[in-house]
GROMACS .gro file of N, CA and C in nm:
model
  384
    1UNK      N    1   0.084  -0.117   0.000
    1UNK     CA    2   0.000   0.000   0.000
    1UNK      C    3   0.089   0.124   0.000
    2UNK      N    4   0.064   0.229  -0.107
    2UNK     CA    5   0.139   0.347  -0.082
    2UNK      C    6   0.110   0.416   0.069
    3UNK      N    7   0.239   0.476   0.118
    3UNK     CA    8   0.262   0.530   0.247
    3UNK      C    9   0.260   0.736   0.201
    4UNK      N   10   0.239   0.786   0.248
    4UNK     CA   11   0.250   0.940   0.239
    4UNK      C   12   0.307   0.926   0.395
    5UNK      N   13   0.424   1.067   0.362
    5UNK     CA   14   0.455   1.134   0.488
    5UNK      C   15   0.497   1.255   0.467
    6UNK      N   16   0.391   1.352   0.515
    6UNK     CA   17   0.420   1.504   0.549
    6UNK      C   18   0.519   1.544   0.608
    7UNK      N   19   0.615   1.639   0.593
    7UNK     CA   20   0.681   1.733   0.652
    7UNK      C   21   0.695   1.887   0.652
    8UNK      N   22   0.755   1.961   0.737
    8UNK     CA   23   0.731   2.102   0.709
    8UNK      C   24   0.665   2.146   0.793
    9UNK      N   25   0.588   2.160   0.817
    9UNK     CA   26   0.464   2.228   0.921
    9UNK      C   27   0.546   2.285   1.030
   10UNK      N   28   0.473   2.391   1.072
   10UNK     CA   29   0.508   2.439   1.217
   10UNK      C   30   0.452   2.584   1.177
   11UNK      N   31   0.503   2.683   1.205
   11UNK     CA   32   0.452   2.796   1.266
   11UNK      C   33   0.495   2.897   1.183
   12UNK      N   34   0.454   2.976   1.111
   12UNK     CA   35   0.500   3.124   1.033
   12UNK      C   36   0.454   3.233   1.039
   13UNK      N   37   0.499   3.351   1.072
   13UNK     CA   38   0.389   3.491   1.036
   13UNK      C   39   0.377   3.534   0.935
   14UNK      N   40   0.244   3.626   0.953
   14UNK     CA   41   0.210   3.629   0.816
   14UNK      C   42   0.279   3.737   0.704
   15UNK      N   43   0.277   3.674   0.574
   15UNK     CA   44   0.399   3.718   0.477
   15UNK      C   45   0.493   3.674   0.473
   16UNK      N   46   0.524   3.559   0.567
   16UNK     CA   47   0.614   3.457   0.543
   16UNK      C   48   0.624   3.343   0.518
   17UNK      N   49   0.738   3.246   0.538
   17UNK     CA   50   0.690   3.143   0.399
   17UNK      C   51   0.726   2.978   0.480
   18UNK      N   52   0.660   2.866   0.451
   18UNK     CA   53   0.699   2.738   0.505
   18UNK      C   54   0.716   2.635   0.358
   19UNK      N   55   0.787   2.563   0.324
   19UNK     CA   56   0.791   2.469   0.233
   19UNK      C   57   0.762   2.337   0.306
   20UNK      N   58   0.692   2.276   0.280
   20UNK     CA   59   0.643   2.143   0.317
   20UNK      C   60   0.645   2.044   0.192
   21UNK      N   61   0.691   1.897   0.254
   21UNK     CA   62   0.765   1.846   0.127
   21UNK      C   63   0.696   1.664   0.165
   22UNK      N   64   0.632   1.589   0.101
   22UNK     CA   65   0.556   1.470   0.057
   22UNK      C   66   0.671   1.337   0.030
   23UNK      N   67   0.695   1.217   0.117
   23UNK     CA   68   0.745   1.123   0.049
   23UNK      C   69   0.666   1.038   0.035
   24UNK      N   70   0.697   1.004  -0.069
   24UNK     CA   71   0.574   0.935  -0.154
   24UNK      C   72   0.662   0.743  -0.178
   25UNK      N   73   0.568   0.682  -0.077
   25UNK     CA   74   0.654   0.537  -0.106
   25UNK      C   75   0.611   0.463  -0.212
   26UNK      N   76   0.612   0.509  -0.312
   26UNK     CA   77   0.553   0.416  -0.467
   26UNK      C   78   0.616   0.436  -0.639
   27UNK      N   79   0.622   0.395  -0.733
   27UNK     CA   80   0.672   0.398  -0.810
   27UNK      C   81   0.606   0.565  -0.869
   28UNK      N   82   0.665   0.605  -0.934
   28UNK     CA   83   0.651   0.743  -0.994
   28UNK      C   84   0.538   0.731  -1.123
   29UNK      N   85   0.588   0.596  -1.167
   29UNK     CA   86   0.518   0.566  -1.327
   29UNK      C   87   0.397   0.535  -1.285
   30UNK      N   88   0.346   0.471  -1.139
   30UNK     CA   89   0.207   0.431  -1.147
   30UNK      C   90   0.136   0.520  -1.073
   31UNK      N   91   0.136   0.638  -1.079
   31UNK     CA   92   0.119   0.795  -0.993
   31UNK      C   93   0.034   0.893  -1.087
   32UNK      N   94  -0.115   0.843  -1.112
   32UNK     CA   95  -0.126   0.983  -1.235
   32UNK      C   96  -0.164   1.072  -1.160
   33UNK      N   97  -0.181   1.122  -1.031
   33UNK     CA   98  -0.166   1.268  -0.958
   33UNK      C   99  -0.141   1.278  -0.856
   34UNK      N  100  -0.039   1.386  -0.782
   34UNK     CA  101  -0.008   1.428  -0.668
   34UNK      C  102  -0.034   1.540  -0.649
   35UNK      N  103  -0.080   1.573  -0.504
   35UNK     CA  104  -0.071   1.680  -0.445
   35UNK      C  105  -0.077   1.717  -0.307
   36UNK      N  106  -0.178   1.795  -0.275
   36UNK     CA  107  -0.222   1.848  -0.132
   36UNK      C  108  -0.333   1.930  -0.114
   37UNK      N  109  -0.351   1.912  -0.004
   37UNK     CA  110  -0.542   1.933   0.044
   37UNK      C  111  -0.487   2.016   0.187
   38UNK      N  112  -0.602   2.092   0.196
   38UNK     CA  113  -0.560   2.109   0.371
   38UNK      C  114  -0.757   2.141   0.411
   39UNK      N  115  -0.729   2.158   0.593
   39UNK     CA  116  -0.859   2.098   0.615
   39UNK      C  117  -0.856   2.223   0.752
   40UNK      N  118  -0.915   2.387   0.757
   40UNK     CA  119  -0.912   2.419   0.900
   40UNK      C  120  -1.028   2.369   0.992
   41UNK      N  121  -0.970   2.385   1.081
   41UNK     CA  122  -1.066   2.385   1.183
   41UNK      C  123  -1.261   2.405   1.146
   42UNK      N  124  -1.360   2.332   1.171
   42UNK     CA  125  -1.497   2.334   1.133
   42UNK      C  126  -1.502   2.374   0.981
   43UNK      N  127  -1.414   2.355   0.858
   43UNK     CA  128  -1.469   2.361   0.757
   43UNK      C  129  -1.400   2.216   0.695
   44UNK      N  130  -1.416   2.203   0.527
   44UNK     CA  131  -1.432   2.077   0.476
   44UNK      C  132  -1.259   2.084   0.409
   45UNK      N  133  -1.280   1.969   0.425
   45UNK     CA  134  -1.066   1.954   0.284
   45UNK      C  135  -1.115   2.004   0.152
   46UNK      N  136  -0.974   2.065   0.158
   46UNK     CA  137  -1.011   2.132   0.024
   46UNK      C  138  -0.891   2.150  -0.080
   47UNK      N  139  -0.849   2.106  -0.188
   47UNK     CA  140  -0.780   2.078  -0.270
   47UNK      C  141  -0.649   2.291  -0.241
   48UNK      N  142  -0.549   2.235  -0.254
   48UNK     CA  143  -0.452   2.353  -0.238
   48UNK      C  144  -0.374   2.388  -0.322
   49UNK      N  145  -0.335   2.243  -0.453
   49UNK     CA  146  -0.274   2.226  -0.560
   49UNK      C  147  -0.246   2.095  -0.576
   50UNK      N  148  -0.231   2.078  -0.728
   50UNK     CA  149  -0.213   1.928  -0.766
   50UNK      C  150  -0.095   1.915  -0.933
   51UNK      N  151  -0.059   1.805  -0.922
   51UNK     CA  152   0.006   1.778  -1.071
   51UNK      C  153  -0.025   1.665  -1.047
   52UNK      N  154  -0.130   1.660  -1.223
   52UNK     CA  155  -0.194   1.551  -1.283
   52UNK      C  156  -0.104   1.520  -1.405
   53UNK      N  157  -0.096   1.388  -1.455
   53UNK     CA  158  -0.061   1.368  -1.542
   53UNK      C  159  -0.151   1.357  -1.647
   54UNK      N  160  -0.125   1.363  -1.789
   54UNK     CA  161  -0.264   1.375  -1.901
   54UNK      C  162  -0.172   1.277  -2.018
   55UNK      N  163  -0.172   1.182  -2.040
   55UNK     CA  164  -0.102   1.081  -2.097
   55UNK      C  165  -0.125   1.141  -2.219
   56UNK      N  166  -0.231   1.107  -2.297
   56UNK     CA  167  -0.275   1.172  -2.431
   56UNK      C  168  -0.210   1.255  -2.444
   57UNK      N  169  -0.158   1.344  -2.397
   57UNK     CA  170  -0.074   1.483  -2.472
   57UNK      C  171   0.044   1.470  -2.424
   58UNK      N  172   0.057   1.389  -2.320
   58UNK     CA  173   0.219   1.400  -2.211
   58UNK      C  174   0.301   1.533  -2.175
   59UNK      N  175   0.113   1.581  -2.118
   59UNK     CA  176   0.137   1.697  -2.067
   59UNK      C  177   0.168   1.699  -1.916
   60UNK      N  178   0.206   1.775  -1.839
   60UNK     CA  179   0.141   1.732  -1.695
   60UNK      C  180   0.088   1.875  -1.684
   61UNK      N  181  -0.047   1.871  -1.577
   61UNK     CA  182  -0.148   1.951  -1.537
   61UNK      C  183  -0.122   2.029  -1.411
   62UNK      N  184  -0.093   2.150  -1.403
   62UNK     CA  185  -0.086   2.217  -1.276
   62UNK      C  186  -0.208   2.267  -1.199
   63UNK      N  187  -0.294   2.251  -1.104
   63UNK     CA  188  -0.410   2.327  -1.058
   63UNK      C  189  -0.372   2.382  -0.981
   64UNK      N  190  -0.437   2.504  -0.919
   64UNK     CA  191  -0.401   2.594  -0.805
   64UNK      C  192  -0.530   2.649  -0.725
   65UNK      N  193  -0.577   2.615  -0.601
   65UNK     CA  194  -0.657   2.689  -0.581
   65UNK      C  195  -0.644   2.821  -0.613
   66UNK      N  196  -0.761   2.898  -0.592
   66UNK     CA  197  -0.760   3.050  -0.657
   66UNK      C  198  -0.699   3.159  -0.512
   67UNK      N  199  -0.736   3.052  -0.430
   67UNK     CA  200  -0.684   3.116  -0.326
   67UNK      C  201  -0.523   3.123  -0.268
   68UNK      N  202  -0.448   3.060  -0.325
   68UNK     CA  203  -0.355   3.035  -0.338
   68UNK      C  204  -0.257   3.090  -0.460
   69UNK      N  205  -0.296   3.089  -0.530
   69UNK     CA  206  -0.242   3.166  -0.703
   69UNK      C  207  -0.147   3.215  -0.665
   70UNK      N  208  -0.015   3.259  -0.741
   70UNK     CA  209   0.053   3.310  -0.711
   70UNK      C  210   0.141   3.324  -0.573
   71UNK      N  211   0.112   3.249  -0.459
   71UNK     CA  212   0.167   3.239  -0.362
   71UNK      C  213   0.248   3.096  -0.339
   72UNK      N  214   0.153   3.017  -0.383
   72UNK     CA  215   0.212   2.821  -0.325
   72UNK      C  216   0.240   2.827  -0.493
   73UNK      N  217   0.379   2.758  -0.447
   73UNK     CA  218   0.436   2.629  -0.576
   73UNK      C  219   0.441   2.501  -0.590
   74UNK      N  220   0.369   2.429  -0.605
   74UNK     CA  221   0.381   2.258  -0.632
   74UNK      C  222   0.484   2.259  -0.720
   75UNK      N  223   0.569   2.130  -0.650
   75UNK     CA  224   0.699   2.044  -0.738
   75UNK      C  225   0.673   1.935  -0.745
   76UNK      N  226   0.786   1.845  -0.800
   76UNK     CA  227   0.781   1.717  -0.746
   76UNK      C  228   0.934   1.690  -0.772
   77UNK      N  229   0.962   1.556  -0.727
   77UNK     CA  230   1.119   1.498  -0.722
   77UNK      C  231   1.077   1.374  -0.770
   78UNK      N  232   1.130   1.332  -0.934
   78UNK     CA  233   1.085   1.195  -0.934
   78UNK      C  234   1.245   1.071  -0.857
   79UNK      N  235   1.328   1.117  -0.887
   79UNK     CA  236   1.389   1.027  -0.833
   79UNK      C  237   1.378   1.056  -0.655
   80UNK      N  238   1.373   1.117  -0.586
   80UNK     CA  239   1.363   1.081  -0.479
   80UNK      C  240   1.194   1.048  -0.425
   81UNK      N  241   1.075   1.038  -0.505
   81UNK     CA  242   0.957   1.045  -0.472
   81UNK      C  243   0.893   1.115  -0.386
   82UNK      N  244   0.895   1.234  -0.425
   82UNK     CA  245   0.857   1.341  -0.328
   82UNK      C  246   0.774   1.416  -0.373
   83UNK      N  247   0.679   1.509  -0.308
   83UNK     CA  248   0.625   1.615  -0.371
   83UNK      C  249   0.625   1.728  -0.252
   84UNK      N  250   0.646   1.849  -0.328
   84UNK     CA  251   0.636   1.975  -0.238
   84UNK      C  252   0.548   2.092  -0.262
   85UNK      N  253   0.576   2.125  -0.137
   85UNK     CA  254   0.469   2.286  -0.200
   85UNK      C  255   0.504   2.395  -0.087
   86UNK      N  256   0.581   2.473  -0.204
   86UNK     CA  257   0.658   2.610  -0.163
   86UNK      C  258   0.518   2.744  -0.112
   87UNK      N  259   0.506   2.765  -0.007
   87UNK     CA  260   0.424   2.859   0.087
   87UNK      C  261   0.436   3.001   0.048
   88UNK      N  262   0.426   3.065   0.006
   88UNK     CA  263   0.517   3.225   0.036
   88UNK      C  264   0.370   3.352   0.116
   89UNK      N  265   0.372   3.392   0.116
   89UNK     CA  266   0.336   3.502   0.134
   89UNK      C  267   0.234   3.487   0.214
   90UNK      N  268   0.217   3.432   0.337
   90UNK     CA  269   0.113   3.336   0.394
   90UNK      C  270   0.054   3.458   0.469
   91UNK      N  271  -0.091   3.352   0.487
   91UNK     CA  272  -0.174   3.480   0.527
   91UNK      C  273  -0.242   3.381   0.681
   92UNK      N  274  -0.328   3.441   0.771
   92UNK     CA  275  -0.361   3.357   0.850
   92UNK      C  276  -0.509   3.255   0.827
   93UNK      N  277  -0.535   3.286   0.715
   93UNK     CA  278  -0.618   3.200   0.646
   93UNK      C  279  -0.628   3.081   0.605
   94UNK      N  280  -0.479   3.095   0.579
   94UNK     CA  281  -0.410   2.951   0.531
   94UNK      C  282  -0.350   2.858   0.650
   95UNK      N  283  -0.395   2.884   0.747
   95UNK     CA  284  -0.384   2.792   0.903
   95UNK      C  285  -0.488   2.700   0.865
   96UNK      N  286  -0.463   2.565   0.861
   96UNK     CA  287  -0.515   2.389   0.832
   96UNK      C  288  -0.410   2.322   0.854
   97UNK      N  289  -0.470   2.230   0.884
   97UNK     CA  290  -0.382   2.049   0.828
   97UNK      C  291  -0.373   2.046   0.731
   98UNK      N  292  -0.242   2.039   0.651
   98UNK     CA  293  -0.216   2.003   0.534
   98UNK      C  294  -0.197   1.821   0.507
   99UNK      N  295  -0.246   1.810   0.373
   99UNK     CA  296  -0.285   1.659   0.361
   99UNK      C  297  -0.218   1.653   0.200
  100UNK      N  298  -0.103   1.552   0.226
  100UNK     CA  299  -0.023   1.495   0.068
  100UNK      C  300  -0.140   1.408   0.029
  101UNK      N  301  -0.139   1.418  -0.100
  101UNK     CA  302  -0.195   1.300  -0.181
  101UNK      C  303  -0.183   1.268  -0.308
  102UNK      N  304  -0.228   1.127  -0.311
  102UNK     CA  305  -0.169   1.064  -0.491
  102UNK      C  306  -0.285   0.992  -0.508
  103UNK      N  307  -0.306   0.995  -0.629
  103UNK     CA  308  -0.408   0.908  -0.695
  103UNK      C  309  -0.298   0.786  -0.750
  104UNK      N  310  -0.305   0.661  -0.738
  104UNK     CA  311  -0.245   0.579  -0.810
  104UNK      C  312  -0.320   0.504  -0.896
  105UNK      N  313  -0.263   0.496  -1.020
  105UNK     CA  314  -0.285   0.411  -1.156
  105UNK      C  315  -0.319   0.261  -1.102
  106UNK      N  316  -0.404   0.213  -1.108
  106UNK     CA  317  -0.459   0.058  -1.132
  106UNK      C  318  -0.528  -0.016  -1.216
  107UNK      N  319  -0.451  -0.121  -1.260
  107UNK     CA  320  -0.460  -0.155  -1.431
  107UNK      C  321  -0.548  -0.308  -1.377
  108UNK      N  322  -0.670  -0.275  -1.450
  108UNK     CA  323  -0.740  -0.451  -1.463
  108UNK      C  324  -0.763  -0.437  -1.603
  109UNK      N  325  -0.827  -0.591  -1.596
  109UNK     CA  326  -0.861  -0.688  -1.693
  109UNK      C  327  -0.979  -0.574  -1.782
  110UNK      N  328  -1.081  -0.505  -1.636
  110UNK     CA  329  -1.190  -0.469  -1.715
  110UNK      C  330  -1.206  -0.307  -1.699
  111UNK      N  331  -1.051  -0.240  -1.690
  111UNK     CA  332  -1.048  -0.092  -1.736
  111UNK      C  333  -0.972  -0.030  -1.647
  112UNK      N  334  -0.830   0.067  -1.612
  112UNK     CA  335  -0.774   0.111  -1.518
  112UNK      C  336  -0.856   0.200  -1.450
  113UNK      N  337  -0.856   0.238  -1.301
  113UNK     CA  338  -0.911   0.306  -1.235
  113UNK      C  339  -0.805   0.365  -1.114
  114UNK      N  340  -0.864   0.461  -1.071
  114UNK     CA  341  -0.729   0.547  -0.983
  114UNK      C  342  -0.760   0.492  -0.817
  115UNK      N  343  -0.718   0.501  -0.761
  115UNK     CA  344  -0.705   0.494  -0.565
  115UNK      C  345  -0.638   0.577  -0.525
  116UNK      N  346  -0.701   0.635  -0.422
  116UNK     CA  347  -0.640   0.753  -0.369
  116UNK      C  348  -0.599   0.694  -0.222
  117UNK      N  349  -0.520   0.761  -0.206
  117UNK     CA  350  -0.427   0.781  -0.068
  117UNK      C  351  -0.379   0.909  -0.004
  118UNK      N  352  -0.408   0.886   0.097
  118UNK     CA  353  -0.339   1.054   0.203
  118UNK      C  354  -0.242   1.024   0.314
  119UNK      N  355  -0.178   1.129   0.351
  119UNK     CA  356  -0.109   1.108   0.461
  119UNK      C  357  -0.185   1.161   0.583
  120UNK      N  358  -0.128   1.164   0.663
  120UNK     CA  359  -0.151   1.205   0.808
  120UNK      C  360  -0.219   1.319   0.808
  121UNK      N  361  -0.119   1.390   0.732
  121UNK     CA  362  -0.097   1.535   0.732
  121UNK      C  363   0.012   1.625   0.864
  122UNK      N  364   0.002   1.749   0.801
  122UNK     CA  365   0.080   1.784   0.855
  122UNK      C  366   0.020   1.972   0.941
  123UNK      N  367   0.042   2.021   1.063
  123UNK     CA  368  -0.017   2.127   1.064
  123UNK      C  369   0.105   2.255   1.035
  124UNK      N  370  -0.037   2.342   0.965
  124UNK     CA  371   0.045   2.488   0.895
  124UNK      C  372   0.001   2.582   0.998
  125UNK      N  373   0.087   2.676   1.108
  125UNK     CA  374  -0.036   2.774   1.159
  125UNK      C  375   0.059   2.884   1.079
  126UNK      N  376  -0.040   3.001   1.068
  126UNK     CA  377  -0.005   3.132   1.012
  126UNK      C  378  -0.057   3.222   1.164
  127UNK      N  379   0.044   3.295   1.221
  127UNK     CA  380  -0.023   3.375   1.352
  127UNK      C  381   0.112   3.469   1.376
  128UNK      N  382   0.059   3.562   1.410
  128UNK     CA  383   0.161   3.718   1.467
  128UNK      C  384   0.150   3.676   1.642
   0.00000   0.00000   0.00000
């Protein structure tokens, strides 16, 4: 079973920046998306950024929440299996549990389909 493990988290003020970084225990090739979710306090998880892969074009897909734009960078590391996401300009809004995740590729007889997996997560606070 793929393993996720968060790192990074801890404490920043705001306008400043945390990089939090995903090891991802699974092959890279059977991975068609990674990313991260985060979840505050009394509201729902909510997607933060992702890279999808799009085979047909052998493109890969960047999403960004809108709330995020221009501030967070999704990477990834294929040889070390990692994924990250560069913080900058943080606001106290962006205080959640942050949550890695991958959809992995699963090939049957009667059509591939994806499985998702999360980690733990990890906590972000933004506070003066």
């Amino acid at each position: 079973q793929v393993r996720l493990v968060e790192s990074g988290g801890g404490l920043a003020q705001p306008g400043g920046s945390l990089s939090l970084s995903c090891e991802v225990s699974a092959r890279m090739t059977d991975i068609n998306s990674m990313g991260w979710y985060r979840q505050a306090p009394g509201k729902l998880r909510e997607l933060v950024a992702e890279i999808r892969n799009n085979g047909q074009l052998n493109v890969a897909i960047i999403k960004y929440s809108d709330s995020v734009k221009g501030r967070f960078t999704i990477g990834k590391n294929n040889g070390e299996n990692s994924v990250t996401l560069q913080m900058n300009s943080l606001k106290p809004e962006d205080t959640a549990v942050y949550y890695c995740h991958v959809e992995r590729i699963m090939v049957s007889f009667s059509g591939d389909y994806g499985v998702d997996y999360w980690g733990k997560g990890t906590l972000v606070t933004v506070s003066s």
